[in-house]
Coordinates of N, CA and C in Angstrom, one line a residue:
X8 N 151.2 130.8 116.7 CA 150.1 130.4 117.5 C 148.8 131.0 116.8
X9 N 147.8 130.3 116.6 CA 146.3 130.4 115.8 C 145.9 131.4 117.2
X10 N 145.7 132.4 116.9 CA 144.5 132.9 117.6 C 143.0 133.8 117.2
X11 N 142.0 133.4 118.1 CA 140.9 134.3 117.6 C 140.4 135.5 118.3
X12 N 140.1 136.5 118.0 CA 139.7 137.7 118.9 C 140.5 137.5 120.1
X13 N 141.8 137.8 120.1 CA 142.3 138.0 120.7 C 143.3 136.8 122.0
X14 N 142.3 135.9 121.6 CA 142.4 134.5 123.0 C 143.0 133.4 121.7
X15 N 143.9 133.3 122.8 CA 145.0 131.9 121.8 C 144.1 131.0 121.4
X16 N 144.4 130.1 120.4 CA 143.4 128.8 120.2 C 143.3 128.0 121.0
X17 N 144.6 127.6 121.6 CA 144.6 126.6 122.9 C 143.3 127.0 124.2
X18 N 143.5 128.4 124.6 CA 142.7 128.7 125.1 C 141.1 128.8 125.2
X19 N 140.6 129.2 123.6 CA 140.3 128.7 123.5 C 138.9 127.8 123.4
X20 N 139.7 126.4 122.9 CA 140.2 125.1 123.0 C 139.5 124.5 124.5
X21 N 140.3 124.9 125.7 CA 140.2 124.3 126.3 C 138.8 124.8 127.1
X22 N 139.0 126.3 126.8 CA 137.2 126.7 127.5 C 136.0 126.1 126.6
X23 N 136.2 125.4 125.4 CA 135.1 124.8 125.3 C 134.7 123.8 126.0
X24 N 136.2 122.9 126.2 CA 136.2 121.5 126.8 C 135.7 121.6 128.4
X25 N 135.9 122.4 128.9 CA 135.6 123.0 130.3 C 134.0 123.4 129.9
X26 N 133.5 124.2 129.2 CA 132.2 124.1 129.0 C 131.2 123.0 128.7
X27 N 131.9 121.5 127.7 CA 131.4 120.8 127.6 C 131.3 119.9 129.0
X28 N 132.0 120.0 129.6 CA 132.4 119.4 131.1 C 130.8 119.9 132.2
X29 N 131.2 121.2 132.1 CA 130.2 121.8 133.3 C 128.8 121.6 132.8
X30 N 128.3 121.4 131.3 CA 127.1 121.5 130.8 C 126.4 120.0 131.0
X31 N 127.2 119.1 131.2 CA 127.3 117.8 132.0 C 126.5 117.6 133.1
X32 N 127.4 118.5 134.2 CA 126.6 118.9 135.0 C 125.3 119.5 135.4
X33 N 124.4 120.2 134.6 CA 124.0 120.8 134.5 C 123.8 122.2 134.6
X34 N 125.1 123.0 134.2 CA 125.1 124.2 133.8 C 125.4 124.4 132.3
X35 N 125.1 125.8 131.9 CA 125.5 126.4 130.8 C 126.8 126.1 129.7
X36 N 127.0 125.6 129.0 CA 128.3 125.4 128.1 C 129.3 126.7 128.3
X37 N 128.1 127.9 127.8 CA 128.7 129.4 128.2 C 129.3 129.6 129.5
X38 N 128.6 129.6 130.7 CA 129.3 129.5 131.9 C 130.4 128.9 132.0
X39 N 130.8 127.8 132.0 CA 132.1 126.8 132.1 C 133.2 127.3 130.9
X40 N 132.5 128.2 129.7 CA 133.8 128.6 128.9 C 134.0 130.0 129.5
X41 N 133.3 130.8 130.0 CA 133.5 132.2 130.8 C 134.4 131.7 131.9
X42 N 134.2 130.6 132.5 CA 134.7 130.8 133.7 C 136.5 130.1 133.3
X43 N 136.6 129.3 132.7 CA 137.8 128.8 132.2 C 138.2 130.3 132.1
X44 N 137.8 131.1 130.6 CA 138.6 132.3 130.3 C 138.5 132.8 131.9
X45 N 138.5 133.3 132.7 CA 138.7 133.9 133.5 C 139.2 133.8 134.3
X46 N 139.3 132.0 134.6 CA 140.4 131.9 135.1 C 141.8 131.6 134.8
X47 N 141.6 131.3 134.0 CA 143.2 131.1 133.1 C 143.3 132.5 133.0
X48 N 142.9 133.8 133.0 CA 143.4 135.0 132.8 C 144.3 135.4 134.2
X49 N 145.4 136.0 133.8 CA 146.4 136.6 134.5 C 145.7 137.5 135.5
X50 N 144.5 138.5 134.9 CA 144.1 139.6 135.8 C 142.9 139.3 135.5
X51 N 142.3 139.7 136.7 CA 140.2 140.1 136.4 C 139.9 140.2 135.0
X52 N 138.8 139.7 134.6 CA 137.6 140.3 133.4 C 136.6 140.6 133.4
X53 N 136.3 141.9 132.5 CA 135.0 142.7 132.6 C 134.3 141.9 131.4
X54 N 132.9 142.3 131.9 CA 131.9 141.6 130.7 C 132.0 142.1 129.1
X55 N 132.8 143.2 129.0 CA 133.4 143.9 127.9 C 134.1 142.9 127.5
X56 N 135.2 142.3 127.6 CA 135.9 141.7 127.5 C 135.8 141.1 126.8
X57 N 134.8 139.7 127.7 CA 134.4 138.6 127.7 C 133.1 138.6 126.4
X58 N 132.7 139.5 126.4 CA 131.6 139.9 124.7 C 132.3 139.9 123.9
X59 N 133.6 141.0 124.0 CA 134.2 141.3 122.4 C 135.4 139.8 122.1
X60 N 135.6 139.1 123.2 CA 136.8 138.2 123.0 C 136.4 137.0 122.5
X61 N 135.1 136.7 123.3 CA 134.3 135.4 122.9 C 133.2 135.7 121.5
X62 N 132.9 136.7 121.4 CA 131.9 136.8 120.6 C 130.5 136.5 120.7
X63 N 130.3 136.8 122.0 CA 129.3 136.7 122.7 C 128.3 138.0 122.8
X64 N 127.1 137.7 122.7 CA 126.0 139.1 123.3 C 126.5 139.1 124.4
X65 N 126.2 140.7 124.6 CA 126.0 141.3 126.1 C 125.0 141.0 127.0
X66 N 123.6 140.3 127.1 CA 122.8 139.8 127.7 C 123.4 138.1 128.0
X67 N 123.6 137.8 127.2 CA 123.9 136.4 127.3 C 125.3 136.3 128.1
X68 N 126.6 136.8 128.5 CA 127.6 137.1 129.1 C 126.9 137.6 130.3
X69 N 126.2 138.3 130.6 CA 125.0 139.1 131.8 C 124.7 138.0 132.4
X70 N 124.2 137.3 131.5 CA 123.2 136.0 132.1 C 124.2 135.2 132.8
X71 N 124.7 134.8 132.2 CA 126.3 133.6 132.3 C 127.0 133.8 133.7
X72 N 127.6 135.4 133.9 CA 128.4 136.1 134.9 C 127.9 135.9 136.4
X73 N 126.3 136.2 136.0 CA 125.2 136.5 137.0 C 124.9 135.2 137.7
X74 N 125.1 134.3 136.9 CA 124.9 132.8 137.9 C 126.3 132.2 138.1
X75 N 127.1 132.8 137.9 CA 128.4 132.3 138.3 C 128.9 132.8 139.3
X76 N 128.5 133.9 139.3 CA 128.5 135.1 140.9 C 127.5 134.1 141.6
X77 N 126.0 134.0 141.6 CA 125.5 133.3 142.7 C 126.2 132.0 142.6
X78 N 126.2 131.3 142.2 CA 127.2 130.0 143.1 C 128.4 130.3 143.1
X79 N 129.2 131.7 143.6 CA 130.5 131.5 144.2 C 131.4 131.0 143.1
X80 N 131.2 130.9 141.6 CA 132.1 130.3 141.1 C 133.5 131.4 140.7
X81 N 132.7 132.5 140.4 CA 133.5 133.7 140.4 C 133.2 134.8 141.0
X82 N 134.0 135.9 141.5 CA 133.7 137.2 142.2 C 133.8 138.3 141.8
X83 N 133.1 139.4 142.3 CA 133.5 140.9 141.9 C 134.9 141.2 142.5
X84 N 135.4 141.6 141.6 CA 136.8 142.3 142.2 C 136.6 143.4 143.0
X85 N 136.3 144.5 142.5 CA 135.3 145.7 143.1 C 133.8 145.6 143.2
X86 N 133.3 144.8 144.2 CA 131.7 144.8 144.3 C 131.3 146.4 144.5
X87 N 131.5 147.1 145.2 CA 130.6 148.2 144.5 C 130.4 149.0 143.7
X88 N 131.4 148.9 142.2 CA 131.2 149.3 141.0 C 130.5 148.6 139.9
X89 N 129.7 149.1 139.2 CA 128.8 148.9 138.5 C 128.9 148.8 137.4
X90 N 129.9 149.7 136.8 CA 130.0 150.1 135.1 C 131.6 149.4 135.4
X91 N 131.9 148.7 134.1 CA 133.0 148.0 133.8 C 133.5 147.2 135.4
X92 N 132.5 146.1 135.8 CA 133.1 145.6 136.8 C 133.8 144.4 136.6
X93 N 135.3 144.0 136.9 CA 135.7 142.9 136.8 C 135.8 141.8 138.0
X94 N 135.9 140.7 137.3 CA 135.2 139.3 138.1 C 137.1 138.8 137.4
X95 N 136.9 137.7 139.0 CA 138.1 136.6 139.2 C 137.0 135.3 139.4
X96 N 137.9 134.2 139.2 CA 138.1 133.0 139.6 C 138.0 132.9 141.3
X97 N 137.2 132.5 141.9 CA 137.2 131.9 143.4 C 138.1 130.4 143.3
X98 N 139.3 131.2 143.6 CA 140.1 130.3 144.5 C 140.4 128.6 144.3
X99 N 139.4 129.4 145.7 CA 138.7 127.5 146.4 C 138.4 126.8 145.8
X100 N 138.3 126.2 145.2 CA 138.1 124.8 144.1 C 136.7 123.7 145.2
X101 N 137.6 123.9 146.4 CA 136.2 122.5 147.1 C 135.7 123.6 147.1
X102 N 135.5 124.9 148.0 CA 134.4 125.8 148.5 C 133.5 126.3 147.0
X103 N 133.6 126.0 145.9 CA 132.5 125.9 144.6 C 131.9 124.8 144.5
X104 N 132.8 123.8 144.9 CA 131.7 122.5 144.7 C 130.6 122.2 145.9
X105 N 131.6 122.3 147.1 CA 130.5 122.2 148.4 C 129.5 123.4 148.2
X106 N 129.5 124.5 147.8 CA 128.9 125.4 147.7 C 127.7 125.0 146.5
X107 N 128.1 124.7 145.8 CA 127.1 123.8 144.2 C 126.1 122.9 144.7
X108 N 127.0 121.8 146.0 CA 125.8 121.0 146.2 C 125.0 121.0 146.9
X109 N 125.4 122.7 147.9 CA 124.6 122.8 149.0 C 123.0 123.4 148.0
X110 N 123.9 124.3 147.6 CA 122.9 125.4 146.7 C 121.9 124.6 145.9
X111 N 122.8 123.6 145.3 CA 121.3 123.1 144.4 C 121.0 121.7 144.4
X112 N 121.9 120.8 144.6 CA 121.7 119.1 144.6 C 121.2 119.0 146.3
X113 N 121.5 119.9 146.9 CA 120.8 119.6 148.3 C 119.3 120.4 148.5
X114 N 119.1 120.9 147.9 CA 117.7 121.3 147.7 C 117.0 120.8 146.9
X115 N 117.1 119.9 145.6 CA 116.4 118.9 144.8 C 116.2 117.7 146.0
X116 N 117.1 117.4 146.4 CA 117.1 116.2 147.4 C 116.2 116.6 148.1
X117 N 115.7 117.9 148.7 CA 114.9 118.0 149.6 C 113.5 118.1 149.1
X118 N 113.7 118.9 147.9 CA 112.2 118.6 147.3 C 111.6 117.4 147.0
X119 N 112.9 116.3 146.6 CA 111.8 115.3 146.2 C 111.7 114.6 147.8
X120 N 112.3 114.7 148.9 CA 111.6 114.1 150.2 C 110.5 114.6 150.5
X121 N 110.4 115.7 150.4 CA 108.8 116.5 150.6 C 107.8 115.5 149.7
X122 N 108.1 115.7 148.5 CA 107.2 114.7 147.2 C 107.1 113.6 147.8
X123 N 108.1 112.9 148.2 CA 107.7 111.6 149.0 C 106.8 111.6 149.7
X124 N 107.2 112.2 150.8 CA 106.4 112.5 151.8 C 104.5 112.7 151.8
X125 N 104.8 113.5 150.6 CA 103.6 113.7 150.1 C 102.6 112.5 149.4
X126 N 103.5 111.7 148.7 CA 103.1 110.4 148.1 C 102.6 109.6 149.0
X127 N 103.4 109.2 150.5 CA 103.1 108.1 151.5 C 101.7 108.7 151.9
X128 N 101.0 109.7 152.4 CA 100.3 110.1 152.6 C 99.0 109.2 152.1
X129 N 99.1 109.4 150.9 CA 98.0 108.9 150.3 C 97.5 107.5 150.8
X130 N 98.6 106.9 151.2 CA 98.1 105.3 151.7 C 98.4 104.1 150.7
X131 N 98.6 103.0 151.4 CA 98.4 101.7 150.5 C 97.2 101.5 149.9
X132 N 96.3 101.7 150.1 CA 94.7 101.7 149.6 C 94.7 102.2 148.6
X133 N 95.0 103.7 148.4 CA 95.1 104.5 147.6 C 95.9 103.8 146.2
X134 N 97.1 104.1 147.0 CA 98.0 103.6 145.9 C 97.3 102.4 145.2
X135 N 97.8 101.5 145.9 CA 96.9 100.5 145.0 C 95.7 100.6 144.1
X136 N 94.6 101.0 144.6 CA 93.3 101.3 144.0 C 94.4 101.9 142.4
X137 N 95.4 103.0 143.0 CA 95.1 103.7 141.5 C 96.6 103.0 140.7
X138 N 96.3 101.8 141.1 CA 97.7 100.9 140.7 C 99.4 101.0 140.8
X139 N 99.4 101.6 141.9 CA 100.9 102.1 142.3 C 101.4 101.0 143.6
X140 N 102.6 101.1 143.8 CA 102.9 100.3 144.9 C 103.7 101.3 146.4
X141 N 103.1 100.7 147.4 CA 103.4 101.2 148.6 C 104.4 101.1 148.7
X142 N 104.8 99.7 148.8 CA 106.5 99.1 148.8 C 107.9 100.2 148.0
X143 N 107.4 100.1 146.8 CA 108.0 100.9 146.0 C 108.1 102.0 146.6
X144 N 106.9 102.8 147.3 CA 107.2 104.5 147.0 C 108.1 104.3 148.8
X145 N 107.5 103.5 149.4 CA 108.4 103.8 150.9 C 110.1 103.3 150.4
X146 N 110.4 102.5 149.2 CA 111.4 102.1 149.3 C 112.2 103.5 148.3
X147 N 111.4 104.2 147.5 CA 111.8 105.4 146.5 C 112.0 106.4 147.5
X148 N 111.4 106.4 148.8 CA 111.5 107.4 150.1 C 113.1 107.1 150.8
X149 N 113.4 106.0 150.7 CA 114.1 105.7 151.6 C 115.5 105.7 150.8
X150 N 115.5 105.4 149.2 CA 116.4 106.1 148.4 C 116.8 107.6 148.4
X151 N 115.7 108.2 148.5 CA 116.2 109.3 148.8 C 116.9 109.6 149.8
X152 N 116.0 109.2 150.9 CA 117.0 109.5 152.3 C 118.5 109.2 152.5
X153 N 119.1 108.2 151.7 CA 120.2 107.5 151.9 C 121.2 108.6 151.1
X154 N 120.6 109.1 149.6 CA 121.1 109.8 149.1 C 121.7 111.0 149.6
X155 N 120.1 111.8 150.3 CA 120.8 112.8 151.1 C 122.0 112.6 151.6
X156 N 121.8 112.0 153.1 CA 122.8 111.4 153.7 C 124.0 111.5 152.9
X157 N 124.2 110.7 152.0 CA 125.8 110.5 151.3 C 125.9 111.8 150.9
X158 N 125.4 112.7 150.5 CA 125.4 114.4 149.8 C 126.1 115.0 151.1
X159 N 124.9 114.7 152.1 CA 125.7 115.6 153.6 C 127.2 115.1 153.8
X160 N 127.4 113.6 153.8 CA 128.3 113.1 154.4 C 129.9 113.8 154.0
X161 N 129.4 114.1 152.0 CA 130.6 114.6 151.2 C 130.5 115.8 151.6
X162 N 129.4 116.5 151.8 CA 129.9 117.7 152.1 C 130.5 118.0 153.9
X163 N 130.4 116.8 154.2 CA 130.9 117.1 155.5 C 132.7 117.1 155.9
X164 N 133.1 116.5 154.3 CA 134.4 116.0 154.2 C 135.1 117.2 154.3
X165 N 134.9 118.6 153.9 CA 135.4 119.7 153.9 C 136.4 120.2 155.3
X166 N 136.2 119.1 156.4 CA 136.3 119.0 157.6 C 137.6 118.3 158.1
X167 N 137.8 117.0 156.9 CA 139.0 116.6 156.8 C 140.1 116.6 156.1
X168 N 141.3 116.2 156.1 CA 142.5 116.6 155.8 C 142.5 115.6 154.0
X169 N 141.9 116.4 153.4 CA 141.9 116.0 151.8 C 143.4 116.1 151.5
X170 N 144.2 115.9 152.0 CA 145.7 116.2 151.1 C 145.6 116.5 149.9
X171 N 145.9 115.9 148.5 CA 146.1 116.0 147.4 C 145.2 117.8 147.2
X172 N 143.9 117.1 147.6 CA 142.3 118.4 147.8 C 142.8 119.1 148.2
X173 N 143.1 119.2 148.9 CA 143.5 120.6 149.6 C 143.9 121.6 149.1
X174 N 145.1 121.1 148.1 CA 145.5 122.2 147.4 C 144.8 122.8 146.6
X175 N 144.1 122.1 146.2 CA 143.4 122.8 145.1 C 142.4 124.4 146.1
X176 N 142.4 123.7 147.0 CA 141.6 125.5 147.9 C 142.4 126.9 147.6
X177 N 143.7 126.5 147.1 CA 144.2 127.4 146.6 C 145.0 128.2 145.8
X178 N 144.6 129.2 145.2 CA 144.9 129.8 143.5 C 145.9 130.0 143.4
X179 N 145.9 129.1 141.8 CA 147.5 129.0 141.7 C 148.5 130.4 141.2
X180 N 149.2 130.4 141.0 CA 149.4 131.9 141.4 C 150.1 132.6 139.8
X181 N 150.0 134.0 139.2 CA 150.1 134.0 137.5 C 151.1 134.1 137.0

């Protein structure tokens, strides 16, 4: 088995693919390959680790950890230790993604309703005068709105009996 600093090649391998995935979404490449390594790991990892394994700076692993804690993607093992603290994998598989869209695709959604909102304002007069269409922005308002809606709707599914889903709420075991 090819290995580098320590992490099989397969491994990896696959945290890039998982990085390539999440950066998709609009996170970090880094993020999505920290979080693979960490969760494919047997036990917690400290940001020591995760520097000397990946070859990564210590600010940039900092950076990476730090937003994967705020959205719930991973957790402190011991939250109130500070020096060498190790982080797991959250679980939940839905409770990161419901958690992802509350946190940030449901907040873009709301900003651009505000923007809308702000746009109708101005009036048909307006608009027009400065060559824009009314039609359009009440119908760009109303895209939104539908959008929300379908965002709420998924996240409301957390509610029902996802069979296959379900399981994924919980960690597979090492």
């Amino acid at each position: 088995m090819n290995e580098t600093k320590g992490i099989p090649e397969p491994v990896l391998a696959m945290s890039d693919r998982v990085g390539e995935f999440i950066e998709y979404w609009g996170f970090k490449h880094v993020e999505g390959k920290i979080w693979a390594v960490i969760f494919l790991s047997a036990e917690p990892r400290d940001m020591t680790y995760l520097t000397e394994h990946l070859g990564l700076s210590k600010a940039l692993v900092s950076m990476a950890v730090a937003r994967l804690v705020q959205f719930d993607v991973i957790k402190p093992v011991h939250p109130d230790r500070q020096r060498y603290q190790a982080y797991e994998a959250n679980p939940n598989v839905l409770e990161v993604i419901f958690n992802v869209l509350r946190s940030r695709e449901r907040v873009m959604l709301s900003r651009i309703q505000t923007a809308a909102k702000e746009l109708a304002v101005l009036g048909e007069a307006k608009l027009k005068e400065a060559g824009y269409s009314s039609t359009r922005v009440t119908f760009l308002a109303l895209m939104v709105k539908v959008a929300a809606g379908v965002l709420d709707s998924t996240m409301s599914l957390r509610a029902w009996d996802l069979g296959l889903l379900k399981k994924l709420a919980f960690a597979p075991k090492p």
